[in-house]
Short mmCIF file of C-alpha atoms in Angstrom, two decimals:
data_model
loop_
_atom_site.label_atom_id
_atom_site.label_comp_id
_atom_site.label_asym_id
_atom_site.label_seq_id
_atom_site.Cartn_x
_atom_site.Cartn_y
_atom_site.Cartn_z
CA MET A 1 -63.22 -28.70 71.76
CA GLN A 2 -61.97 -32.30 71.90
CA THR A 3 -63.64 -35.68 72.15
CA LEU A 4 -62.11 -38.67 73.89
CA MET A 5 -61.61 -41.96 72.11
CA ILE A 6 -60.35 -44.99 74.02
CA PHE A 7 -57.44 -46.26 71.97
CA GLN A 8 -57.72 -49.80 70.65
CA HIS A 9 -54.35 -50.09 68.94
CA PRO A 10 -51.58 -50.67 69.68
CA TRP A 11 -52.51 -50.46 73.35
CA GLN A 12 -55.49 -52.81 73.53
CA ALA A 13 -54.07 -54.47 76.67
CA CYS A 14 -54.54 -51.18 78.59
CA HIS A 15 -58.01 -50.33 79.81
CA MET A 16 -59.90 -48.69 82.64
CA GLY A 17 -59.94 -50.77 85.81
CA PHE A 18 -57.12 -53.07 84.70
CA TYR A 19 -56.35 -54.07 88.30
CA GLU A 20 -59.94 -54.56 89.41
CA LYS A 21 -59.47 -58.33 89.81
CA SER A 22 -55.71 -58.70 90.25
CA CYS A 23 -55.22 -55.89 92.83
CA HIS A 24 -58.58 -54.23 93.38
CA LYS A 25 -57.31 -51.79 96.01
CA ALA A 26 -54.42 -50.53 93.85
CA GLU A 27 -55.93 -47.22 92.73
CA ASN A 28 -57.36 -46.52 96.17
CA THR A 29 -53.95 -47.15 97.72
CA VAL A 30 -52.34 -44.63 95.35
CA LYS A 31 -55.07 -42.14 96.22
CA HIS A 32 -54.54 -42.41 99.98
CA ILE A 33 -50.74 -42.28 99.90
CA MET A 34 -50.85 -39.25 97.60
CA LYS A 35 -53.38 -37.58 99.88
CA ASP A 36 -51.02 -38.00 102.83
CA PHE A 37 -48.09 -36.81 100.73
CA LEU A 38 -49.83 -33.62 99.59
CA GLU A 39 -51.83 -32.82 102.71
CA SER A 40 -49.09 -30.75 104.34
CA ASN A 41 -47.70 -29.28 101.11
CA VAL A 42 -49.87 -29.37 98.01
CA SER A 43 -47.10 -27.70 95.99
CA GLN A 44 -45.47 -31.14 95.83
CA ALA A 45 -48.12 -32.05 93.27
CA ALA A 46 -46.17 -30.23 90.58
CA GLY A 47 -43.14 -32.47 91.08
CA VAL A 48 -45.14 -35.65 90.47
CA ILE A 49 -46.90 -34.22 87.41
CA ARG A 50 -43.59 -33.10 85.92
CA LEU A 51 -42.01 -36.49 86.63
CA PHE A 52 -44.79 -38.17 84.64
CA PHE A 53 -44.40 -35.75 81.72
CA HIS A 54 -40.64 -36.39 81.62
CA ASP A 55 -41.28 -40.12 81.63
CA CYS A 56 -43.81 -40.11 78.80
CA PHE A 57 -41.89 -37.85 76.43
CA VAL A 58 -38.75 -40.02 76.54
CA GLN A 59 -39.39 -43.51 75.07
CA GLY A 60 -43.00 -43.47 76.28
CA CYS A 61 -44.86 -43.86 79.58
CA ASP A 62 -42.79 -46.81 80.75
CA GLY A 63 -41.29 -45.75 84.09
CA SER A 64 -37.79 -45.45 82.61
CA VAL A 65 -37.22 -42.04 84.23
CA LEU A 66 -37.54 -43.71 87.64
CA ILE A 67 -34.42 -45.85 87.18
CA ASN A 68 -31.57 -44.64 89.39
CA ASP A 69 -28.48 -45.39 87.33
CA THR A 70 -25.44 -43.26 86.57
CA GLN A 71 -26.06 -43.87 82.86
CA GLY A 72 -29.83 -43.55 83.17
CA GLU A 73 -32.14 -40.63 82.41
CA GLN A 74 -32.04 -38.91 85.80
CA PRO A 75 -28.46 -37.51 85.78
CA PHE A 76 -28.90 -35.56 82.57
CA ILE A 77 -30.38 -32.17 81.79
CA PRO A 78 -33.31 -31.60 82.05
CA ASN A 79 -33.91 -34.31 84.66
CA GLN A 80 -31.41 -32.93 87.15
CA THR A 81 -34.14 -30.80 88.75
CA LEU A 82 -36.71 -33.57 89.13
CA ARG A 83 -37.87 -33.53 92.73
CA ALA A 84 -36.44 -36.21 95.00
CA SER A 85 -39.69 -36.12 96.97
CA ALA A 86 -41.64 -37.10 93.84
CA LEU A 87 -39.34 -40.05 93.18
CA ASP A 88 -39.59 -41.06 96.83
CA VAL A 89 -43.38 -41.11 96.95
CA ILE A 90 -43.50 -43.32 93.84
CA GLU A 91 -41.21 -45.81 95.60
CA GLN A 92 -43.37 -45.60 98.71
CA ILE A 93 -46.52 -46.40 96.74
CA LYS A 94 -44.81 -49.22 94.86
CA ALA A 95 -43.52 -50.80 98.09
CA LYS A 96 -47.02 -50.75 99.56
CA LEU A 97 -48.53 -52.31 96.45
CA GLU A 98 -45.84 -54.99 96.35
CA SER A 99 -46.76 -55.96 99.91
CA MET A 100 -50.42 -56.19 98.90
CA CYS A 101 -50.16 -57.65 95.38
CA PRO A 102 -46.64 -58.83 94.53
CA ASN A 103 -45.47 -58.48 90.93
CA THR A 104 -48.79 -57.07 89.77
CA VAL A 105 -48.82 -53.25 89.48
CA SER A 106 -46.17 -51.70 87.26
CA CYS A 107 -44.11 -48.65 88.19
CA ALA A 108 -45.32 -47.02 84.95
CA ASP A 109 -48.91 -47.32 86.21
CA VAL A 110 -47.95 -46.17 89.71
CA LEU A 111 -46.49 -42.98 88.23
CA ALA A 112 -49.48 -42.43 85.91
CA LEU A 113 -51.97 -42.90 88.76
CA ALA A 114 -49.92 -40.73 91.14
CA ALA A 115 -49.83 -37.90 88.58
CA ARG A 116 -53.59 -38.23 88.08
CA GLU A 117 -54.06 -37.99 91.86
CA ALA A 118 -51.70 -35.00 92.10
CA ILE A 119 -53.89 -33.15 89.61
CA ARG A 120 -57.09 -34.16 91.38
CA GLN A 121 -55.88 -33.29 94.86
CA ALA A 122 -54.52 -29.93 93.75
CA GLY A 123 -58.04 -28.99 92.69
CA GLY A 124 -57.95 -30.23 89.11
CA PRO A 125 -60.42 -32.45 87.28
CA ARG A 126 -61.41 -35.92 88.47
CA PHE A 127 -61.10 -38.61 85.84
CA GLU A 128 -60.21 -42.23 85.24
CA ILE A 129 -57.23 -43.37 83.19
CA PRO A 130 -56.42 -46.65 81.44
CA THR A 131 -53.96 -48.92 83.24
CA GLY A 132 -52.05 -52.01 82.25
CA ARG A 133 -48.74 -50.43 81.25
CA ARG A 134 -45.60 -52.50 81.63
CA ASP A 135 -42.22 -51.19 82.79
CA SER A 136 -39.31 -50.64 80.45
CA LEU A 137 -36.50 -53.15 80.18
CA ASN A 138 -34.01 -50.35 79.59
CA PHE A 139 -33.58 -46.57 79.60
CA SER A 140 -32.57 -43.82 77.20
CA ASN A 141 -29.23 -42.07 76.91
CA SER A 142 -28.55 -38.38 77.43
CA THR A 143 -28.88 -37.51 73.74
CA ILE A 144 -32.38 -38.92 73.55
CA VAL A 145 -33.42 -37.24 76.80
CA LEU A 146 -32.30 -33.89 75.42
CA GLN A 147 -33.89 -34.40 72.04
CA ASN A 148 -37.29 -35.50 73.30
CA LEU A 149 -38.09 -33.07 76.11
CA PRO A 150 -39.29 -29.62 74.97
CA ALA A 151 -37.23 -26.81 76.45
CA PRO A 152 -38.58 -23.68 78.17
CA PHE A 153 -37.08 -21.47 75.44
CA PHE A 154 -38.73 -23.35 72.53
CA ASN A 155 -40.68 -21.35 70.00
CA LEU A 156 -44.13 -22.46 68.84
CA SER A 157 -42.85 -24.34 65.80
CA GLN A 158 -40.46 -26.38 67.95
CA LEU A 159 -43.18 -27.09 70.50
CA LEU A 160 -45.62 -28.28 67.85
CA SER A 161 -42.95 -30.49 66.30
CA SER A 162 -42.19 -32.03 69.68
CA PHE A 163 -45.83 -32.67 70.57
CA ASN A 164 -46.78 -33.88 67.10
CA SER A 165 -43.98 -36.45 67.23
CA LYS A 166 -45.76 -37.95 70.25
CA GLY A 167 -49.15 -38.08 68.54
CA LEU A 168 -50.39 -34.95 70.30
CA ASN A 169 -52.02 -32.04 68.48
CA THR A 170 -52.15 -28.27 68.85
CA THR A 171 -54.98 -28.36 71.39
CA ASP A 172 -53.04 -30.92 73.44
CA LEU A 173 -50.01 -28.61 73.45
CA VAL A 174 -51.95 -25.66 74.81
CA THR A 175 -53.95 -27.80 77.22
CA LEU A 176 -50.99 -29.66 78.74
CA SER A 177 -49.08 -26.39 79.05
CA GLY A 178 -51.80 -25.53 81.55
CA ALA A 179 -50.10 -27.87 84.02
CA HIS A 180 -47.81 -24.90 84.63
CA THR A 181 -50.63 -23.59 86.79
CA VAL A 182 -48.81 -25.37 89.62
CA GLY A 183 -45.10 -25.53 90.31
CA LEU A 184 -41.99 -23.40 90.29
CA ALA A 185 -39.27 -22.36 87.86
CA HIS A 186 -35.66 -21.40 88.50
CA CYS A 187 -34.23 -18.11 87.29
CA SER A 188 -31.97 -19.82 84.76
CA SER A 189 -34.98 -21.13 82.85
CA PHE A 190 -36.31 -17.66 81.97
CA SER A 191 -33.38 -15.25 82.46
CA ASN A 192 -32.97 -15.11 78.66
CA ARG A 193 -36.24 -13.13 78.62
CA LEU A 194 -34.86 -10.56 81.08
CA ARG A 195 -31.34 -9.97 79.77
CA PRO A 196 -29.76 -8.31 77.90
CA THR A 197 -33.15 -6.78 77.12
CA VAL A 198 -36.57 -7.45 78.57
CA ASP A 199 -38.91 -9.47 76.37
CA PRO A 200 -41.62 -6.98 75.28
CA ARG A 201 -44.26 -9.67 75.78
CA PHE A 202 -43.75 -9.34 79.55
CA ASN A 203 -46.02 -7.23 81.67
CA LYS A 204 -43.60 -4.44 82.70
CA LYS A 205 -44.33 -4.56 86.43
CA PHE A 206 -44.05 -8.34 86.40
CA ALA A 207 -40.73 -8.19 84.55
CA ASN A 208 -39.35 -5.68 87.06
CA SER A 209 -40.30 -7.96 89.95
CA LEU A 210 -38.54 -10.87 88.24
CA ILE A 211 -35.39 -8.78 87.74
CA GLN A 212 -35.39 -8.04 91.45
CA SER A 213 -35.85 -11.73 92.31
CA CYS A 214 -33.31 -12.92 89.74
CA PRO A 215 -30.44 -10.42 89.59
CA ASN A 216 -28.56 -12.95 87.42
CA SER A 217 -29.17 -16.39 85.92
CA SER A 218 -26.85 -18.13 88.39
CA ILE A 219 -29.10 -17.25 91.33
CA ASN A 220 -30.98 -20.45 92.19
CA VAL A 221 -34.25 -18.75 93.13
CA ALA A 222 -37.55 -20.52 92.47
CA THR A 223 -40.52 -18.47 91.28
CA GLY A 224 -44.14 -19.56 91.10
CA MET A 225 -45.27 -20.28 87.55
CA ASP A 226 -48.81 -19.09 88.27
CA ILE A 227 -48.80 -15.89 90.32
CA LEU A 228 -52.57 -15.88 90.87
CA THR A 229 -53.16 -19.35 92.37
CA PRO A 230 -49.74 -21.05 92.53
CA ASN A 231 -50.90 -24.16 94.41
CA LYS A 232 -54.27 -24.71 92.74
CA PHE A 233 -54.81 -26.61 89.52
CA ASP A 234 -57.04 -24.21 87.59
CA ASN A 235 -57.15 -21.96 84.52
CA LYS A 236 -55.36 -19.00 86.11
CA TYR A 237 -52.16 -19.84 84.23
CA PHE A 238 -54.00 -18.90 81.03
CA ARG A 239 -55.08 -15.59 82.54
CA ASP A 240 -51.45 -14.99 83.48
CA LEU A 241 -50.49 -15.80 79.91
CA VAL A 242 -52.97 -13.35 78.39
CA ASN A 243 -51.71 -10.67 80.80
CA GLY A 244 -48.02 -11.16 79.98
CA MET A 245 -47.17 -12.78 83.30
CA VAL A 246 -45.75 -16.19 82.41
CA LEU A 247 -42.11 -17.16 82.74
CA PHE A 248 -41.08 -19.34 79.82
CA ASP A 249 -40.56 -18.44 76.18
CA SER A 250 -42.45 -21.62 75.39
CA ASP A 251 -45.49 -20.37 77.31
CA ALA A 252 -45.41 -16.87 75.82
CA SER A 253 -45.12 -18.35 72.32
CA LEU A 254 -48.66 -19.77 72.62
CA LEU A 255 -49.91 -16.26 71.81
CA ASN A 256 -47.87 -16.06 68.60
CA ASP A 257 -50.41 -17.92 66.48
CA SER A 258 -54.11 -17.27 65.97
CA GLN A 259 -55.10 -20.91 66.60
CA THR A 260 -53.19 -21.35 69.84
CA GLN A 261 -54.14 -17.83 70.96
CA ALA A 262 -57.83 -18.66 70.54
CA ILE A 263 -57.46 -21.82 72.63
CA VAL A 264 -55.60 -19.88 75.33
CA GLN A 265 -58.39 -17.31 75.45
CA ASP A 266 -61.08 -20.02 75.66
CA PHE A 267 -59.30 -21.59 78.64
CA ALA A 268 -58.69 -18.21 80.30
CA ASP A 269 -62.40 -17.44 80.02
CA ASP A 270 -63.77 -20.76 81.25
CA ASN A 271 -62.17 -23.11 83.78
CA ASN A 272 -64.61 -25.89 82.92
CA VAL A 273 -63.53 -25.84 79.27
CA PHE A 274 -59.93 -26.15 80.38
CA ARG A 275 -60.70 -28.99 82.81
CA SER A 276 -62.60 -31.06 80.25
CA ASN A 277 -59.87 -30.63 77.65
CA PHE A 278 -57.13 -31.36 80.15
CA THR A 279 -58.73 -34.69 81.00
CA ILE A 280 -58.64 -35.73 77.34
CA SER A 281 -55.11 -34.49 76.66
CA PHE A 282 -53.71 -36.06 79.83
CA ILE A 283 -55.16 -39.47 78.92
CA LYS A 284 -53.72 -39.17 75.42
CA MET A 285 -50.30 -38.31 76.84
CA SER A 286 -50.52 -41.19 79.33
CA MET A 287 -50.74 -43.63 76.41
CA ILE A 288 -47.62 -42.52 74.52
CA GLN A 289 -45.66 -45.59 73.40
CA VAL A 290 -46.89 -47.70 76.31
CA LEU A 291 -45.53 -51.22 76.71
CA THR A 292 -47.86 -54.16 77.23
CA GLY A 293 -47.50 -57.92 77.54
CA ASN A 294 -44.01 -59.29 77.04
CA LYS A 295 -42.73 -55.98 75.66
CA GLY A 296 -42.07 -54.93 79.25
CA ASN A 297 -42.17 -56.28 82.76
CA ILE A 298 -43.18 -55.32 86.29
CA ARG A 299 -40.28 -54.04 88.38
CA LYS A 300 -40.08 -55.01 92.01
CA VAL A 301 -38.42 -51.68 92.83
CA CYS A 302 -39.05 -48.73 90.53
CA SER A 303 -35.51 -47.39 90.65
CA VAL A 304 -33.86 -50.70 89.68
CA LEU A 305 -34.28 -52.89 86.61
CA ASN A 306 -35.31 -56.42 87.56
CA SER A 307 -32.48 -58.00 85.58
CA ASN A 308 -29.89 -55.56 86.82
CA SER A 309 -29.42 -54.61 90.45
CA SER A 310 -25.93 -53.17 90.23
CA SER A 311 -24.53 -52.68 86.71
CA THR A 312 -25.38 -50.37 83.86
CA ALA A 313 -28.37 -51.44 81.75
CA THR A 314 -28.83 -51.52 78.00
CA THR A 315 -29.94 -48.17 76.64
CA ILE A 316 -32.28 -47.17 73.83
CA ASP A 317 -30.58 -45.37 70.92
CA SER A 318 -33.16 -45.50 68.16
CA TYR A 319 -36.05 -43.08 68.66
CA ILE A 320 -34.93 -39.50 68.00
CA PRO A 321 -37.79 -37.60 66.37
CA ALA A 322 -36.33 -34.10 66.30
CA GLU A 323 -32.95 -32.45 65.94
CA PHE A 324 -31.94 -29.48 68.03
CA ASP A 325 -29.11 -28.34 70.25
CA ALA A 326 -28.87 -29.18 73.93
CA PRO A 327 -30.90 -26.71 76.00
CA LEU A 328 -29.37 -24.01 78.15
CA SER A 329 -31.65 -24.88 81.02
CA TYR A 330 -34.74 -26.85 81.82
CA ALA A 331 -34.71 -25.71 85.43
CA SER A 332 -38.40 -25.99 86.31
CA ILE A 333 -40.12 -28.06 88.95
#
């Protein structure tokens, strides 16, 4: 369905095996720390994957979401439900790599590699990704966070606009939505489909079970996003989707168009087709607006800008590709 091209511009400084000479054990170190992290609870994979998505869709895959600042990206919807454990394991990996190869491996690459490992160790495809990203020198404000991350109640037109603005196409949208095969969602992120009336796209029995679990939107209950294999990275999410058993409006909307519906059905029918397409779409996403050379740097600690250990950093106010109101809730993990 898709073919992979290694991008030559404007990211020519990124390539497979970037750290082979400068820190040749870097990728293996990420692999082993992630294995330890997920061994006792593979459901944690979803938190790392989501963290990477939230990084890439706001000013590119530059590690800006990792910065812990009161004016940074983390305090604002939809980043308020990012998992602390995901942020912690990125810092753990970075600290280990700094002890091995100081000032060499960027936090942006640590997050990209950790997300790749989360997918792999949850049963997803095995693949290589380009490395060589630099870390951001700043972070975005709340307006840009809100305007760049697609919300769970988006319709198909809004989703396509959001993904297209990042250089991703319709197949990428459907494919990357398949990451919902792992993880959880809070009631507030799909209660609009239950009340005041039940969305007719829901399987009736499934909707009734959700109403029992979520008697109102203020109940902070987490529900598995893939009811068939909630902790395995596979194509069962697409089978759920075809059967009316997905949570988000944004997921259900993938059946509202003949092109996206056909892709959904292809993935539901064949896990290998999904896996091969996911590899391509993930690599494409991992290269959104990456920084290289002197356009970025390598942070010593992922949560702190090198030039700023205590005060508020400069923010980005320029890149706002779409206009829409602030979301009611992005409460998924």
